[in-house]
């Protein structure tokens, strides 16, 4: 009888954990800011215009400082250029970047879970400038 109860408890626990994972995955919406200028007819669009510098500490290397990267982002409204902003990706600038994105796209700052520059550098591997993009994760 103990084995049946244990098996039942384990099954319920497994389904509960799986349901929580599915709920969490469905609550986030990701979008990417790329270097392509495919402008929508209406609304605000962000385009990664240029990677100014990427001095982040590469994976596989021990660094004293985590480093930072800077990018230039263009803002378009209804196909018209409106503004440009230099974003700095470092541990000290996370909230500043979220605040700018929140104001620019009219998204509540609390819903912005992350904004990051990818790909992340790896030891001895050069990144093609065309491969860079900004990944944003928004809670629905």
Coordinates of C-alpha atoms in Angstrom, one line a residue:
X1 CA 0.0 0.0 0.0
X2 CA 2.9 2.3 0.8
X3 CA 4.3 1.7 -2.7
X4 CA 1.0 2.6 -4.3
X5 CA 0.7 5.8 -2.3
X6 CA 4.4 6.7 -3.1
X7 CA 3.8 6.1 -6.8
X8 CA 0.7 8.3 -6.8
X9 CA 2.5 11.1 -4.9
X10 CA 5.4 10.9 -7.3
X11 CA 3.1 11.1 -10.3
X12 CA 1.2 14.1 -9.0
X13 CA 4.4 15.9 -8.1
X14 CA 5.8 15.3 -11.6
X15 CA 2.7 16.7 -13.3
X16 CA 2.7 19.7 -11.0
X17 CA 6.3 20.6 -11.8
X18 CA 5.7 20.1 -15.5
X19 CA 2.6 22.3 -15.4
X20 CA 4.6 25.1 -13.6
X21 CA 7.3 24.9 -16.2
X22 CA 4.8 25.2 -19.1
X23 CA 3.1 28.2 -17.4
X24 CA 6.4 29.9 -17.0
X25 CA 7.4 29.3 -20.6
X26 CA 4.1 30.7 -21.9
X27 CA 4.3 33.9 -19.8
X28 CA 7.4 35.2 -21.6
X29 CA 7.5 36.7 -25.1
X30 CA 10.9 37.2 -26.8
X31 CA 11.8 39.5 -29.6
X32 CA 15.0 40.3 -31.3
X33 CA 16.3 43.7 -32.5
X34 CA 18.4 43.0 -35.6
X35 CA 20.5 44.9 -38.1
X36 CA 18.0 44.5 -40.9
X37 CA 15.8 47.5 -41.8
X38 CA 12.5 45.8 -42.5
X39 CA 10.2 48.6 -41.5
X40 CA 6.6 47.9 -40.6
X41 CA 3.9 50.2 -41.9
X42 CA 2.9 51.5 -38.4
X43 CA 4.3 51.5 -34.9
X44 CA 7.7 51.8 -33.4
X45 CA 10.6 49.7 -34.7
X46 CA 14.1 49.4 -33.3
X47 CA 17.1 48.6 -35.6
X48 CA 20.6 47.6 -34.4
X49 CA 22.6 50.1 -36.4
X50 CA 26.1 49.4 -35.2
X51 CA 28.1 47.5 -32.6
X52 CA 30.4 50.3 -31.4
X53 CA 32.5 48.1 -29.1
X54 CA 32.4 44.6 -27.5
X55 CA 34.8 44.3 -24.6
X56 CA 32.8 41.8 -22.6
X57 CA 34.9 39.1 -20.8
X58 CA 34.8 36.1 -23.2
X59 CA 33.5 32.7 -22.0
X60 CA 36.5 30.5 -21.0
X61 CA 38.6 33.4 -19.7
X62 CA 39.0 34.7 -16.1
X63 CA 38.6 38.4 -16.1
X64 CA 39.0 40.9 -13.3
X65 CA 36.2 43.0 -14.8
X66 CA 33.1 41.7 -16.6
X67 CA 33.5 44.2 -19.4
X68 CA 30.9 45.9 -21.5
X69 CA 29.6 46.3 -25.0
X70 CA 28.1 49.4 -26.7
X71 CA 25.7 49.5 -29.6
X72 CA 23.9 52.1 -31.5
X73 CA 20.1 51.6 -31.9
X74 CA 17.9 53.5 -34.3
X75 CA 14.3 54.2 -33.5
X76 CA 11.7 54.4 -36.3
X77 CA 8.1 55.5 -35.9
X78 CA 5.7 54.7 -38.8
X79 CA 8.7 54.1 -41.2
X80 CA 10.3 57.5 -40.3
X81 CA 13.6 57.8 -38.4
X82 CA 13.1 59.4 -35.0
X83 CA 16.1 59.0 -32.8
X84 CA 19.3 57.0 -32.0
X85 CA 20.5 55.8 -28.7
X86 CA 23.8 54.2 -27.5
X87 CA 23.1 51.3 -25.2
X88 CA 25.8 50.0 -23.0
X89 CA 25.6 46.3 -22.0
X90 CA 27.2 45.8 -18.6
X91 CA 26.0 44.8 -15.1
X92 CA 25.7 48.4 -14.1
X93 CA 23.5 49.5 -17.0
X94 CA 20.8 46.8 -16.9
X95 CA 18.1 49.0 -15.3
X96 CA 19.0 52.0 -17.5
X97 CA 18.6 49.9 -20.7
X98 CA 15.3 48.5 -19.4
X99 CA 14.1 52.1 -18.7
X100 CA 15.0 53.3 -22.2
X101 CA 13.3 50.3 -23.8
X102 CA 10.2 50.8 -21.6
X103 CA 9.9 54.5 -22.6
X104 CA 10.6 53.8 -26.3
X105 CA 8.2 50.9 -26.8
X106 CA 5.6 52.0 -24.1
X107 CA 6.1 48.7 -22.2
X108 CA 5.8 48.7 -18.4
X109 CA 9.4 48.4 -17.1
X110 CA 8.3 45.6 -14.7
X111 CA 7.4 43.4 -17.7
X112 CA 10.9 43.6 -19.2
X113 CA 12.8 40.6 -17.9
X114 CA 16.0 40.9 -19.8
X115 CA 17.7 42.8 -22.6
X116 CA 21.0 41.4 -23.8
X117 CA 23.5 41.5 -26.7
X118 CA 24.2 38.2 -28.4
X119 CA 26.2 36.3 -29.3
X120 CA 28.4 36.4 -26.2
X121 CA 32.1 36.4 -27.0
X122 CA 34.1 33.2 -26.6
X123 CA 37.8 32.8 -26.1
X124 CA 39.8 33.1 -29.4
X125 CA 36.6 33.2 -31.6
X126 CA 36.0 36.4 -33.6
X127 CA 32.3 37.4 -34.0
X128 CA 31.1 38.5 -37.4
X129 CA 29.6 42.0 -36.9
X130 CA 26.5 40.9 -38.9
X131 CA 25.8 38.2 -36.3
X132 CA 25.0 40.6 -33.5
X133 CA 21.5 41.2 -32.3
X134 CA 19.7 42.3 -29.1
X135 CA 17.4 39.8 -27.4
X136 CA 14.6 41.1 -25.3
X137 CA 12.4 39.0 -23.0
X138 CA 9.0 40.4 -22.0
X139 CA 6.5 39.0 -19.5
X140 CA 3.1 38.7 -21.0

